[in-house]
mmCIF file of C-alpha atoms in Angstrom:
data_model
loop_
_atom_site.group_PDB
_atom_site.id
_atom_site.type_symbol
_atom_site.label_atom_id
_atom_site.label_comp_id
_atom_site.label_asym_id
_atom_site.label_seq_id
_atom_site.Cartn_x
_atom_site.Cartn_y
_atom_site.Cartn_z
ATOM 1 C CA ASP A 298 -23.349 51.544 13.585
ATOM 2 C CA GLN A 299 -20.851 48.684 14.640
ATOM 3 C CA GLN A 300 -18.662 47.720 11.818
ATOM 4 C CA VAL A 301 -16.865 45.029 13.649
ATOM 5 C CA LYS A 302 -19.107 42.709 15.679
ATOM 6 C CA GLN A 303 -18.438 39.838 18.393
ATOM 7 C CA ASN A 304 -21.727 38.674 19.151
ATOM 8 C CA SER A 305 -20.845 36.497 22.025
ATOM 9 C CA PRO A 306 -19.987 38.451 25.139
ATOM 10 C CA SER A 307 -18.561 35.402 26.929
ATOM 11 C CA LEU A 308 -17.212 31.787 26.184
ATOM 12 C CA SER A 309 -16.349 29.041 28.807
ATOM 13 C CA VAL A 310 -14.402 25.852 27.845
ATOM 14 C CA GLN A 311 -12.598 23.257 29.670
ATOM 15 C CA GLU A 312 -8.564 23.055 29.522
ATOM 16 C CA GLY A 313 -7.410 21.112 26.364
ATOM 17 C CA ARG A 314 -10.361 21.918 24.414
ATOM 18 C CA ILE A 315 -10.929 24.128 21.354
ATOM 19 C CA SER A 316 -11.793 27.501 21.857
ATOM 20 C CA ILE A 317 -13.580 29.423 19.117
ATOM 21 C CA LEU A 318 -14.034 33.010 19.123
ATOM 22 C CA ASN A 319 -16.125 34.438 16.224
ATOM 23 C CA CYS A 320 -16.377 37.856 14.670
ATOM 24 C CA ASP A 321 -18.151 39.543 11.864
ATOM 25 C CA TYR A 322 -17.741 42.667 9.906
ATOM 26 C CA THR A 323 -19.574 44.753 7.585
ATOM 27 C CA ASN A 324 -17.292 46.735 5.692
ATOM 28 C CA SER A 325 -15.586 45.555 2.602
ATOM 29 C CA MET A 326 -12.844 47.905 2.569
ATOM 30 C CA PHE A 327 -11.071 46.319 5.654
ATOM 31 C CA ASP A 328 -7.622 44.961 4.547
ATOM 32 C CA TYR A 329 -6.154 43.208 7.728
ATOM 33 C CA PHE A 330 -7.884 41.412 10.528
ATOM 34 C CA LEU A 331 -6.201 41.342 14.077
ATOM 35 C CA TRP A 332 -6.969 39.590 17.308
ATOM 36 C CA TYR A 333 -5.832 41.203 20.524
ATOM 37 C CA LYS A 334 -5.731 39.326 23.811
ATOM 38 C CA LYS A 335 -6.470 41.573 27.010
ATOM 39 C CA TYR A 336 -5.958 40.563 30.884
ATOM 40 C CA PRO A 337 -7.508 42.934 33.429
ATOM 41 C CA ALA A 338 -5.735 46.040 34.429
ATOM 42 C CA GLU A 339 -3.366 45.660 31.287
ATOM 43 C CA GLY A 340 -3.376 46.967 27.873
ATOM 44 C CA PRO A 341 -4.326 44.836 24.629
ATOM 45 C CA THR A 342 -1.501 42.710 23.569
ATOM 46 C CA PHE A 343 -1.461 41.767 19.664
ATOM 47 C CA LEU A 344 -2.047 38.040 19.072
ATOM 48 C CA ILE A 345 -2.486 36.964 15.413
ATOM 49 C CA SER A 346 -3.520 38.830 12.121
ATOM 50 C CA ILE A 347 -4.754 37.793 8.714
ATOM 51 C CA SER A 348 -4.534 39.601 5.497
ATOM 52 C CA SER A 349 -7.828 39.983 3.609
ATOM 53 C CA ILE A 350 -6.252 38.103 0.510
ATOM 54 C CA LYS A 351 -5.841 34.778 2.817
ATOM 55 C CA ASP A 352 -8.127 32.463 4.298
ATOM 56 C CA LYS A 353 -5.908 31.064 7.265
ATOM 57 C CA ASN A 354 -3.137 32.033 9.450
ATOM 58 C CA GLU A 355 -1.467 29.855 11.941
ATOM 59 C CA ASP A 356 0.960 30.607 14.806
ATOM 60 C CA GLY A 357 1.234 27.794 17.426
ATOM 61 C CA ARG A 358 -2.041 27.075 18.923
ATOM 62 C CA PHE A 359 -3.678 29.880 17.349
ATOM 63 C CA THR A 360 -5.261 29.813 14.215
ATOM 64 C CA VAL A 361 -7.580 32.764 12.468
ATOM 65 C CA PHE A 362 -9.729 31.829 9.530
ATOM 66 C CA LEU A 363 -11.377 34.439 7.266
ATOM 67 C CA ASN A 364 -14.323 33.873 5.091
ATOM 68 C CA LYS A 365 -14.608 36.865 2.873
ATOM 69 C CA SER A 366 -17.930 36.125 1.271
ATOM 70 C CA ALA A 367 -19.413 35.585 4.560
ATOM 71 C CA LYS A 368 -17.547 38.800 6.244
ATOM 72 C CA HIS A 369 -16.689 36.346 8.981
ATOM 73 C CA LEU A 370 -13.540 35.399 10.712
ATOM 74 C CA SER A 371 -12.741 33.090 13.780
ATOM 75 C CA LEU A 372 -9.941 32.706 16.497
ATOM 76 C CA HIS A 373 -9.294 28.851 17.097
ATOM 77 C CA ILE A 374 -7.105 27.892 20.291
ATOM 78 C CA VAL A 375 -6.059 24.450 20.341
ATOM 79 C CA PRO A 376 -5.477 23.210 23.140
ATOM 80 C CA SER A 377 -7.002 26.028 25.480
ATOM 81 C CA GLN A 378 -5.230 26.598 28.617
ATOM 82 C CA PRO A 379 -6.142 28.505 32.187
ATOM 83 C CA GLY A 380 -3.521 31.120 31.074
ATOM 84 C CA ASP A 381 -5.667 31.854 27.846
ATOM 85 C CA SER A 382 -8.506 32.983 30.058
ATOM 86 C CA ALA A 383 -8.912 37.070 29.092
ATOM 87 C CA VAL A 384 -11.092 39.112 26.909
ATOM 88 C CA TYR A 385 -10.397 38.877 23.179
ATOM 89 C CA PHE A 386 -10.946 41.677 20.797
ATOM 90 C CA CYS A 387 -11.384 41.292 16.977
ATOM 91 C CA ALA A 388 -10.167 44.349 15.007
ATOM 92 C CA ALA A 389 -10.203 45.384 11.371
ATOM 93 C CA ARG A 390 -7.892 48.052 9.358
ATOM 94 C CA TYR A 391 -8.828 50.102 6.809
ATOM 95 C CA SER A 392 -7.294 49.690 3.479
ATOM 96 C CA GLY A 393 -5.346 52.607 1.900
ATOM 97 C CA GLY A 394 -3.091 53.402 4.674
ATOM 98 C CA SER A 395 -5.234 54.988 7.072
ATOM 99 C CA GLU A 396 -3.591 53.040 9.749
ATOM 100 C CA LYS A 397 -7.219 53.071 11.720
ATOM 101 C CA LEU A 398 -8.259 50.117 13.978
ATOM 102 C CA VAL A 399 -11.868 49.375 14.398
ATOM 103 C CA PHE A 400 -12.380 47.186 17.354
ATOM 104 C CA GLY A 401 -15.169 44.943 18.448
ATOM 105 C CA LYS A 402 -16.602 44.615 21.791
ATOM 106 C CA GLY A 403 -14.732 41.687 22.897
ATOM 107 C CA THR A 404 -15.383 38.043 24.123
ATOM 108 C CA LYS A 405 -14.534 36.892 27.484
ATOM 109 C CA LEU A 406 -12.971 33.684 27.486
ATOM 110 C CA THR A 407 -12.681 31.519 30.466
ATOM 111 C CA VAL A 408 -10.821 28.289 30.298
ATOM 112 C CA ASN A 409 -11.495 26.021 33.359
ATOM 113 C CA PRO A 410 -9.073 23.698 34.727
ATOM 114 C CA ASN B 48 13.067 48.621 26.737
ATOM 115 C CA ALA B 49 9.751 49.770 28.631
ATOM 116 C CA GLY B 50 7.670 49.855 25.379
ATOM 117 C CA VAL B 51 4.423 52.288 25.512
ATOM 118 C CA THR B 52 4.271 53.883 29.238
ATOM 119 C CA GLN B 53 1.124 55.943 30.359
ATOM 120 C CA THR B 54 0.629 58.045 33.359
ATOM 121 C CA PRO B 55 -1.150 58.177 35.691
ATOM 122 C CA LYS B 56 -2.534 55.025 36.005
ATOM 123 C CA PHE B 57 -5.777 56.367 38.022
ATOM 124 C CA ARG B 58 -7.194 59.922 38.178
ATOM 125 C CA ILE B 59 -10.236 61.168 39.370
ATOM 126 C CA LEU B 60 -11.519 64.684 38.342
ATOM 127 C CA LYS B 61 -14.238 66.988 39.023
ATOM 128 C CA ILE B 62 -16.432 68.193 36.373
ATOM 129 C CA GLY B 63 -14.873 71.177 34.406
ATOM 130 C CA GLN B 64 -11.263 70.562 35.521
ATOM 131 C CA SER B 65 -8.910 69.833 32.881
ATOM 132 C CA MET B 66 -5.670 67.268 32.945
ATOM 133 C CA THR B 67 -3.111 65.629 30.515
ATOM 134 C CA LEU B 68 -2.930 62.141 30.109
ATOM 135 C CA GLN B 69 1.053 61.342 29.420
ATOM 136 C CA CYS B 70 2.153 58.804 26.901
ATOM 137 C CA THR B 71 5.704 57.944 25.862
ATOM 138 C CA GLN B 72 7.192 54.965 23.690
ATOM 139 C CA ASP B 73 10.733 54.271 23.305
ATOM 140 C CA MET B 74 10.567 51.908 20.383
ATOM 141 C CA ASN B 75 11.351 54.618 17.756
ATOM 142 C CA HIS B 76 7.677 54.256 16.508
ATOM 143 C CA ASN B 77 6.206 56.878 14.030
ATOM 144 C CA TYR B 78 2.714 56.338 14.531
ATOM 145 C CA MET B 79 0.942 56.948 17.755
ATOM 146 C CA TYR B 80 -2.679 56.406 18.969
ATOM 147 C CA TRP B 81 -5.237 57.161 21.826
ATOM 148 C CA TYR B 82 -7.937 55.044 22.240
ATOM 149 C CA ARG B 83 -10.833 55.179 24.844
ATOM 150 C CA GLN B 84 -12.577 51.971 26.326
ATOM 151 C CA ASP B 85 -16.125 52.491 27.978
ATOM 152 C CA PRO B 86 -17.336 49.523 29.876
ATOM 153 C CA GLY B 87 -18.515 46.549 27.863
ATOM 154 C CA MET B 88 -17.273 48.587 24.676
ATOM 155 C CA GLY B 89 -14.607 47.829 22.193
ATOM 156 C CA LEU B 90 -11.820 50.702 21.992
ATOM 157 C CA LYS B 91 -12.604 53.731 20.118
ATOM 158 C CA LEU B 92 -9.853 55.942 18.387
ATOM 159 C CA ILE B 93 -9.719 59.461 19.642
ATOM 160 C CA TYR B 94 -6.921 60.815 17.616
ATOM 161 C CA TYR B 95 -3.708 59.390 16.166
ATOM 162 C CA SER B 96 -0.438 60.732 14.707
ATOM 163 C CA VAL B 97 1.858 59.589 11.863
ATOM 164 C CA GLY B 98 4.706 61.469 13.069
ATOM 165 C CA ALA B 99 6.179 64.456 15.102
ATOM 166 C CA GLY B 100 3.876 67.620 14.136
ATOM 167 C CA ILE B 101 1.206 65.645 12.418
ATOM 168 C CA THR B 102 -1.952 64.462 14.440
ATOM 169 C CA ASP B 103 -5.608 63.640 13.050
ATOM 170 C CA LYS B 104 -8.965 62.973 14.398
ATOM 171 C CA GLY B 105 -10.269 59.635 15.111
ATOM 172 C CA GLU B 106 -13.729 58.420 15.594
ATOM 173 C CA VAL B 107 -14.414 60.196 19.006
ATOM 174 C CA PRO B 108 -12.340 63.324 19.049
ATOM 175 C CA ASN B 109 -14.734 65.830 20.728
ATOM 176 C CA GLY B 110 -13.644 67.062 24.195
ATOM 177 C CA TYR B 111 -9.814 66.243 23.645
ATOM 178 C CA ASN B 112 -6.789 67.864 21.988
ATOM 179 C CA VAL B 113 -3.449 66.175 21.239
ATOM 180 C CA SER B 114 0.153 67.345 20.190
ATOM 181 C CA ARG B 115 3.269 65.354 18.953
ATOM 182 C CA SER B 116 6.276 67.466 19.334
ATOM 183 C CA THR B 117 8.732 64.417 19.680
ATOM 184 C CA THR B 118 8.597 61.149 18.321
ATOM 185 C CA GLU B 119 8.564 59.603 21.851
ATOM 186 C CA ASP B 120 5.691 61.503 23.595
ATOM 187 C CA PHE B 121 1.964 61.695 22.379
ATOM 188 C CA PRO B 122 0.037 63.716 25.222
ATOM 189 C CA LEU B 123 -4.077 63.731 25.387
ATOM 190 C CA ARG B 124 -5.440 66.785 26.694
ATOM 191 C CA LEU B 125 -8.944 66.938 28.389
ATOM 192 C CA GLU B 126 -9.842 70.891 28.714
ATOM 193 C CA LEU B 127 -13.365 70.635 30.557
ATOM 194 C CA ALA B 128 -13.962 67.204 32.096
ATOM 195 C CA ALA B 129 -17.337 65.961 31.608
ATOM 196 C CA PRO B 130 -18.745 62.701 33.043
ATOM 197 C CA SER B 131 -19.109 61.208 29.657
ATOM 198 C CA GLN B 132 -15.252 61.110 29.641
ATOM 199 C CA THR B 133 -15.037 58.646 32.340
ATOM 200 C CA SER B 134 -13.272 55.785 30.679
ATOM 201 C CA VAL B 135 -9.863 53.842 30.448
ATOM 202 C CA TYR B 136 -7.694 55.602 27.927
ATOM 203 C CA PHE B 137 -4.910 53.747 26.020
ATOM 204 C CA CYS B 138 -2.167 54.940 24.370
ATOM 205 C CA ALA B 139 -0.734 52.957 21.311
ATOM 206 C CA SER B 140 2.164 52.876 18.752
ATOM 207 C CA SER B 141 3.328 51.175 15.752
ATOM 208 C CA TYR B 142 6.586 51.458 13.613
ATOM 209 C CA ASP B 143 5.441 51.694 10.076
ATOM 210 C CA GLY B 144 1.469 52.333 10.659
ATOM 211 C CA GLY B 145 1.207 48.755 10.622
ATOM 212 C CA LEU B 146 1.662 48.644 6.752
ATOM 213 C CA LEU B 147 2.107 45.039 7.151
ATOM 214 C CA SER B 148 -0.287 43.941 9.532
ATOM 215 C CA GLY B 149 -1.767 46.698 11.656
ATOM 216 C CA GLU B 150 -0.097 45.599 14.561
ATOM 217 C CA GLN B 151 -0.043 48.015 17.467
ATOM 218 C CA TYR B 152 1.698 48.124 20.788
ATOM 219 C CA PHE B 153 -0.556 49.164 23.717
ATOM 220 C CA GLY B 154 0.342 50.873 27.128
ATOM 221 C CA PRO B 155 -1.226 49.796 30.510
ATOM 222 C CA GLY B 156 -3.932 52.350 30.324
ATOM 223 C CA THR B 157 -5.288 55.068 32.595
ATOM 224 C CA ARG B 158 -8.490 54.785 34.342
ATOM 225 C CA LEU B 159 -10.207 58.299 34.616
ATOM 226 C CA THR B 160 -13.185 59.076 36.524
ATOM 227 C CA VAL B 161 -14.945 62.320 36.344
ATOM 228 C CA THR B 162 -17.673 63.253 39.115
#
């Protein structure tokens, strides 16, 4: 049973516009949520995270929003650039120090010039 | 500072063969992890280690073994390869287990095919 869901396998946007990637989760025991970016033939790289006690975290062009009541988070990229084209994974960490991450299936973002 | 390195990059195994996937990190991280990624799927945790001499199972440990004799190295052993183990394997590490944010650093992956 998937605890972290990314329901959109792919997303295509124009350069300069906003990209919004969505993620839903089912387990209330998650205490941190993370976004990773992955290029082909490379390992995932950490992008941005948010604690479960916050509702927004911003880092440059990237902003993550968390809606705990809806068990939903989203990653906003503004403005989108062609170099942002990659697969984006949403991940969640169990509270209590287990250090395990649960990953969604990923969303492939394509930013068209 | 090479970060997390993995060898080999690619490998083809016959059913029943054994092999060890190597993982080394030079960041003095305490925590290390092994994941597998099947096509169209997210990463699934196989095993993890919180320090030298300590390992624990993740979500999909069957068919694999690990050891952690040093802080730097965390090899993954496949004893009797099966087609279901065809996947891309990623090793990752984190300094404090991600007590602040859960951030893990990943290697480039090993693409394994079992035929």
